[in-house]
Tab-separated table of C-alpha atoms and ligand atoms in Angstrom:
chain	number	residue	atom	x	y	z
A	1	UNK	CA	-60.932	9.900	171.205
A	2	UNK	CA	-57.401	8.500	170.966
A	3	UNK	CA	-56.740	4.756	171.710
A	4	UNK	CA	-55.379	5.979	175.249
A	5	UNK	CA	-58.607	7.789	175.979
A	6	UNK	CA	-60.353	4.574	174.936
A	7	UNK	CA	-58.237	2.171	177.032
A	8	UNK	CA	-58.778	4.186	180.272
A	9	UNK	CA	-62.449	4.443	179.704
A	10	UNK	CA	-62.553	0.709	179.320
A	11	UNK	CA	-60.180	0.416	182.457
A	12	UNK	CA	-62.644	2.469	184.682
A	13	UNK	CA	-65.567	0.239	183.623
A	14	UNK	CA	-63.469	-3.155	184.186
A	15	UNK	CA	-62.292	-1.796	187.726
A	16	UNK	CA	-65.964	-1.177	188.989
A	17	UNK	CA	-66.810	-4.633	187.888
A	18	UNK	CA	-63.815	-6.208	189.563
A	19	UNK	CA	-64.594	-4.302	192.847
A	20	UNK	CA	-67.905	-5.794	192.533
A	21	UNK	CA	-66.994	-9.491	192.051
A	22	UNK	CA	-63.887	-9.571	194.220
A	23	UNK	CA	-63.674	-6.857	197.013
A	24	UNK	CA	-60.506	-5.557	198.044
A	25	UNK	CA	-60.760	-7.544	201.629
A	26	UNK	CA	-61.159	-10.669	199.365
A	27	UNK	CA	-58.110	-9.604	197.547
A	28	UNK	CA	-55.991	-9.087	200.383
A	29	UNK	CA	-56.366	-12.760	201.454
A	30	UNK	CA	-54.905	-13.965	198.402
A	31	UNK	CA	-51.819	-16.308	198.982
A	32	UNK	CA	-49.557	-14.047	196.809
A	33	UNK	CA	-50.671	-10.898	198.762
A	34	UNK	CA	-48.751	-11.879	201.542
A	35	UNK	CA	-44.983	-12.099	200.322
A	36	UNK	CA	-41.979	-10.192	200.173
A	37	UNK	CA	-41.509	-8.358	196.942
A	38	UNK	CA	-38.095	-8.632	194.690
A	39	UNK	CA	-36.945	-4.844	194.518
A	40	UNK	CA	-36.725	-3.396	191.025
A	41	UNK	CA	-33.781	-1.023	191.921
A	42	UNK	CA	-31.563	-3.968	193.290
A	43	UNK	CA	-31.937	-6.078	190.238
A	44	UNK	CA	-31.481	-3.276	187.676
A	45	UNK	CA	-28.416	-2.510	189.681
A	46	UNK	CA	-27.098	-5.780	190.038
A	47	UNK	CA	-23.717	-5.782	187.978
A	48	UNK	CA	-24.348	-9.685	186.679
A	49	UNK	CA	-27.749	-8.586	184.955
A	50	UNK	CA	-28.231	-6.966	181.548
A	51	UNK	CA	-30.620	-3.869	182.768
A	52	UNK	CA	-33.386	-5.351	180.323
A	53	UNK	CA	-36.709	-5.560	181.386
A	54	UNK	CA	-38.207	-8.019	178.959
A	55	UNK	CA	-42.003	-8.054	178.165
A	56	UNK	CA	-44.434	-10.722	177.348
A	57	UNK	CA	-46.586	-9.056	174.869
A	58	UNK	CA	-49.051	-10.963	172.669
A	59	UNK	CA	-50.590	-8.029	170.823
A	60	UNK	CA	-50.774	-4.413	170.777
A	61	UNK	CA	-52.844	-1.571	169.523
A	62	UNK	CA	-50.044	-0.467	167.157
A	63	UNK	CA	-49.260	-3.839	166.100
A	64	UNK	CA	-52.354	-6.004	166.355
A	65	UNK	CA	-51.361	-9.579	166.746
A	66	UNK	CA	-47.736	-10.040	167.733
A	67	UNK	CA	-47.293	-13.589	168.748
A	68	UNK	CA	-50.444	-15.775	169.514
A	69	UNK	CA	-48.584	-18.825	169.804
A	70	UNK	CA	-46.468	-18.648	173.223
A	71	UNK	CA	-46.666	-19.788	176.667
A	72	UNK	CA	-46.001	-17.071	179.398
A	73	UNK	CA	-44.096	-19.379	181.559
A	74	UNK	CA	-41.831	-20.699	178.958
A	75	UNK	CA	-41.071	-17.266	177.549
A	76	UNK	CA	-40.637	-15.480	180.896
A	77	UNK	CA	-38.265	-18.478	182.167
A	78	UNK	CA	-36.193	-17.830	178.978
A	79	UNK	CA	-35.949	-14.233	179.379
A	80	UNK	CA	-34.880	-14.712	183.100
A	81	UNK	CA	-32.285	-17.217	181.717
A	82	UNK	CA	-30.709	-14.990	179.304
A	83	UNK	CA	-29.989	-12.408	182.168
A	84	UNK	CA	-32.978	-10.025	182.115
A	85	UNK	CA	-33.043	-7.755	185.290
A	86	UNK	CA	-36.946	-7.712	185.345
A	87	UNK	CA	-39.818	-9.194	183.236
A	88	UNK	CA	-42.834	-7.182	182.349
A	89	UNK	CA	-46.397	-8.668	181.443
A	90	UNK	CA	-49.130	-6.949	180.054
A	91	UNK	CA	-52.342	-7.817	181.824
A	92	UNK	CA	-54.726	-5.947	179.438
A	93	UNK	CA	-57.325	-8.371	177.763
A	94	UNK	CA	-58.871	-5.991	175.158
A	95	UNK	CA	-56.137	-4.372	173.607
A	96	UNK	CA	-53.039	-6.568	174.371
A	97	UNK	CA	-54.508	-9.930	174.915
A	98	UNK	CA	-53.142	-10.284	178.269
A	99	UNK	CA	-54.544	-11.411	181.770
A	100	UNK	CA	-54.021	-11.488	185.389
A	101	UNK	CA	-53.612	-15.293	184.968
A	102	UNK	CA	-50.728	-14.437	182.886
A	103	UNK	CA	-48.937	-12.432	185.726
A	104	UNK	CA	-49.638	-15.381	188.301
A	105	UNK	CA	-48.353	-18.012	185.902
A	106	UNK	CA	-45.062	-15.906	185.430
A	107	UNK	CA	-44.606	-15.351	188.974
A	108	UNK	CA	-44.626	-19.156	189.439
A	109	UNK	CA	-41.550	-19.414	187.626
A	110	UNK	CA	-39.586	-16.177	188.321
A	111	UNK	CA	-36.951	-15.145	190.742
A	112	UNK	CA	-36.448	-11.733	189.456
A	113	UNK	CA	-39.062	-8.539	189.696
A	114	UNK	CA	-42.200	-8.867	187.875
A	115	UNK	CA	-43.811	-5.712	186.330
A	116	UNK	CA	-47.896	-5.670	186.186
A	117	UNK	CA	-47.939	-3.759	182.648
A	118	UNK	CA	-51.249	-2.287	183.078
A	119	UNK	CA	-53.061	1.279	182.720
A	120	UNK	CA	-53.560	1.896	186.409
A	121	UNK	CA	-56.448	4.240	187.232
A	122	UNK	CA	-57.394	3.049	190.509
A	123	UNK	CA	-55.876	1.813	193.825
A	124	UNK	CA	-57.789	-1.149	193.406
A	125	UNK	CA	-55.583	-2.462	190.547
A	126	UNK	CA	-52.256	-1.960	192.678
A	127	UNK	CA	-53.733	-4.224	195.300
A	128	UNK	CA	-54.940	-6.614	192.240
A	129	UNK	CA	-51.054	-6.468	191.196
A	130	UNK	CA	-49.655	-7.721	194.330
A	131	UNK	CA	-52.367	-10.473	194.726
A	132	UNK	CA	-51.818	-11.755	191.477
A	133	UNK	CA	-47.799	-11.764	192.040
A	134	UNK	CA	-46.577	-8.456	190.827
A	135	UNK	CA	-43.782	-6.514	192.311
A	136	UNK	CA	-43.649	-3.479	190.286
A	137	UNK	CA	-46.411	-1.444	189.092
A	138	UNK	CA	-46.279	1.128	186.288
A	139	UNK	CA	-48.005	4.647	186.597
A	140	UNK	CA	-48.448	6.409	183.164
A	141	UNK	CA	-48.372	10.184	183.573
A	142	UNK	CA	-50.492	10.541	180.519
A	143	UNK	CA	-53.568	8.842	182.169
A	144	UNK	CA	-53.148	10.073	185.644
A	145	UNK	CA	-53.117	13.619	187.422
A	146	UNK	CA	-49.931	14.406	189.594
A	147	UNK	CA	-52.105	14.116	192.809
A	148	UNK	CA	-52.935	10.609	191.623
A	149	UNK	CA	-49.488	9.739	191.025
A	150	UNK	CA	-48.660	10.616	194.513
A	151	UNK	CA	-51.168	8.684	196.173
A	152	UNK	CA	-51.043	5.611	194.068
A	153	UNK	CA	-47.063	5.451	194.495
A	154	UNK	CA	-47.434	6.008	198.188
A	155	UNK	CA	-50.290	2.889	198.273
A	156	UNK	CA	-47.980	0.862	196.129
A	157	UNK	CA	-45.063	1.364	198.666
A	158	UNK	CA	-47.457	0.634	201.707
A	159	UNK	CA	-47.848	-2.695	200.068
A	160	UNK	CA	-43.728	-3.288	199.572
A	161	UNK	CA	-44.152	-2.863	195.812
A	162	UNK	CA	-41.705	-1.036	193.370
A	163	UNK	CA	-43.079	1.899	191.143
A	164	UNK	CA	-42.286	2.667	187.477
A	165	UNK	CA	-43.292	6.272	186.515
A	166	UNK	CA	-43.791	6.524	182.713
A	167	UNK	CA	-43.324	9.837	181.044
A	168	UNK	CA	-43.190	10.843	177.317
A	169	UNK	CA	-42.096	14.495	177.694
A	170	UNK	CA	-40.582	17.127	180.048
A	171	UNK	CA	-43.653	18.615	181.225
A	172	UNK	CA	-44.804	14.956	182.456
A	173	UNK	CA	-41.454	14.281	184.024
A	174	UNK	CA	-41.330	17.792	185.902
A	175	UNK	CA	-44.972	17.663	187.114
A	176	UNK	CA	-44.745	14.144	188.638
A	177	UNK	CA	-41.392	13.789	190.489
A	178	UNK	CA	-43.193	11.874	193.344
A	179	UNK	CA	-40.835	10.526	196.179
A	180	UNK	CA	-42.371	7.107	196.291
A	181	UNK	CA	-41.323	6.486	192.654
A	182	UNK	CA	-38.165	4.082	192.079
A	183	UNK	CA	-37.811	4.327	188.342
A	184	UNK	CA	-38.726	6.812	185.563
A	185	UNK	CA	-39.278	5.506	182.449
A	186	UNK	CA	-39.212	7.490	179.092
A	187	UNK	CA	-41.629	5.803	176.697
A	188	UNK	CA	-40.155	6.498	173.032
A	189	UNK	CA	-43.719	5.607	171.772
A	190	UNK	CA	-46.002	8.283	171.862
A	191	UNK	CA	-49.211	6.498	173.171
A	192	UNK	CA	-51.710	8.803	171.124
A	193	UNK	CA	-50.159	8.372	167.902
A	194	UNK	CA	-47.601	5.154	168.235
A	195	UNK	CA	-44.879	7.265	166.649
A	196	UNK	CA	-41.459	5.667	168.040
A	197	UNK	CA	-38.752	7.910	168.148
A	198	UNK	CA	-35.601	7.563	170.635
A	199	UNK	CA	-34.861	11.055	170.725
A	200	UNK	CA	-37.558	11.386	173.594
A	201	UNK	CA	-35.003	9.278	175.643
A	202	UNK	CA	-31.973	11.248	174.854
A	203	UNK	CA	-33.687	14.407	175.440
A	204	UNK	CA	-34.825	13.654	178.772
A	205	UNK	CA	-32.414	11.483	180.313
A	206	UNK	CA	-30.263	14.513	181.850
A	207	UNK	CA	-33.363	16.099	183.252
A	208	UNK	CA	-34.260	12.867	185.259
A	209	UNK	CA	-32.845	13.456	188.818
A	210	UNK	CA	-29.974	10.712	189.385
A	211	UNK	CA	-31.605	9.013	192.485
A	212	UNK	CA	-34.233	7.571	190.206
A	213	UNK	CA	-33.497	4.406	188.004
A	214	UNK	CA	-33.591	5.724	184.396
A	215	UNK	CA	-35.390	3.334	182.090
A	216	UNK	CA	-35.834	3.587	178.385
A	217	UNK	CA	-38.802	1.943	176.929
A	218	UNK	CA	-40.274	0.960	173.493
A	219	UNK	CA	-38.769	0.512	169.876
A	220	UNK	CA	-35.489	-1.010	170.926
A	221	UNK	CA	-34.435	-3.474	168.502
A	222	UNK	CA	-30.626	-3.426	168.259
A	223	UNK	CA	-28.083	-4.185	171.001
A	224	UNK	CA	-26.051	-1.223	169.785
A	225	UNK	CA	-29.167	0.960	170.884
A	226	UNK	CA	-28.289	-0.460	174.380
A	227	UNK	CA	-24.755	0.705	174.235
A	228	UNK	CA	-25.836	4.385	173.164
A	229	UNK	CA	-28.500	4.667	175.815
A	230	UNK	CA	-26.285	3.368	178.446
A	231	UNK	CA	-23.533	5.863	177.467
A	232	UNK	CA	-26.250	8.461	177.677
A	233	UNK	CA	-26.961	7.355	181.381
A	234	UNK	CA	-29.718	4.680	181.105
A	235	UNK	CA	-29.916	1.847	183.714
A	236	UNK	CA	-32.569	-0.178	182.194
A	237	UNK	CA	-34.252	-1.046	178.568
A	238	UNK	CA	-37.779	-2.004	178.149
A	239	UNK	CA	-38.130	-4.504	175.265
A	240	UNK	CA	-41.371	-6.267	174.208
A	241	UNK	CA	-42.009	-6.579	170.472
A	242	UNK	CA	-38.542	-7.070	169.297
A	243	UNK	CA	-38.446	-10.609	171.193
A	244	UNK	CA	-42.058	-11.452	171.097
A	245	UNK	CA	-42.459	-11.126	167.167
A	246	UNK	CA	-40.184	-14.068	166.536
A	247	UNK	CA	-40.983	-17.655	166.504
A	248	UNK	CA	-38.883	-18.185	169.517
A	249	UNK	CA	-38.627	-15.329	171.960
A	250	UNK	CA	-36.036	-17.172	174.220
A	251	UNK	CA	-33.678	-17.909	171.500
A	252	UNK	CA	-34.270	-13.926	170.270
A	253	UNK	CA	-33.140	-12.617	173.917
A	254	UNK	CA	-30.077	-15.200	174.067
A	255	UNK	CA	-28.948	-13.822	170.847
A	256	UNK	CA	-29.543	-10.201	171.739
A	257	UNK	CA	-27.881	-10.421	175.275
A	258	UNK	CA	-24.713	-12.367	173.610
A	259	UNK	CA	-24.282	-9.345	171.118
A	260	UNK	CA	-24.474	-6.932	174.247
A	261	UNK	CA	-21.080	-8.658	175.707
B	1	LIG	O1	-47.380	-1.008	172.178
B	1	LIG	C1	-48.477	-0.177	171.724
B	1	LIG	O2	-48.924	-0.246	170.549
B	1	LIG	C2	-49.036	0.536	172.685
B	1	LIG	C3	-50.167	1.321	172.436
B	1	LIG	C4	-50.837	2.281	173.250
B	1	LIG	C5	-50.443	2.274	174.735
B	1	LIG	C6	-49.434	1.450	174.984
B	1	LIG	C7	-48.401	0.781	174.061
B	1	LIG	N1	-47.580	-0.187	174.620
B	1	LIG	C8	-47.029	-0.365	175.679
B	1	LIG	C9	-45.445	-0.111	175.820
B	1	LIG	O3	-45.075	0.870	176.441
B	1	LIG	C10	-44.623	-1.234	175.396
B	1	LIG	O4	-45.194	-2.446	175.436
B	1	LIG	C11	-43.301	-1.436	175.994
B	1	LIG	O5	-42.643	-0.095	176.109
B	1	LIG	C12	-42.367	-2.185	174.968
B	1	LIG	O6	-42.412	-1.771	173.733
B	1	LIG	P1	-41.745	-2.402	172.527
B	1	LIG	O7	-40.391	-2.946	172.669
B	1	LIG	O8	-41.799	-1.438	171.455
B	1	LIG	O9	-42.850	-3.451	172.429
């Protein structure tokens, strides 16, 4: 069993418990459920922004603890001030030490799109994303069937959320080009063995239809890499560990962004 299989198994149990403790009708009465979301496409394509989707990530299966001594609101506020186009917050507790509270704490200080970075296996988690403050959800092709991706993307759209579809290879890309997806992310990290290789982005960029926002995800640690990915056709860059592993993620993103200009 791979880590990804274990995460997905754990998610199914977690969702079943959440549905019992907070039924969907209750979620939809949460104050944050009734709001207009920030549209991912608009912020990624905005000329004053960097295209960076900066991620708040305390820990990961591949690296263990990355940074246990950080405040989510302080970090994401700093990311926003540095010119991030959007923010990603991991909400998984068992493998990434995240929470839905982190998502809400981030929402309170942001005026740019907020991605719930989660392993979505059920539409319930999409409603939960909206109720706790997200504007964008992630659908991971390696965890879902093409029919689920269509259904989940359509449900997210009905709630006004943007949808980022994550793929790792050409087969996942070609089987899942759903109409309600806004952005396609190529994860440079293989979620089964954690090997990171930017070649995945370069191999797939021209195969992604141009009406989708194109995002390169994982393993980005050098501003020069962004220049190369932009020249190849990417609009956005998901970066977590490179900022989070430092003592001061806000200072790290500021320095990184200055080197982009
Ligand atoms: O990061 C991991 O170890 C990981 C393991 C298993 C499933 C997902 C995982 N990460 C999620 C992500 O996709 C990254 O957090 C995101 O792309 C940022 O990557 P990085 O800049 O390398 O932190």
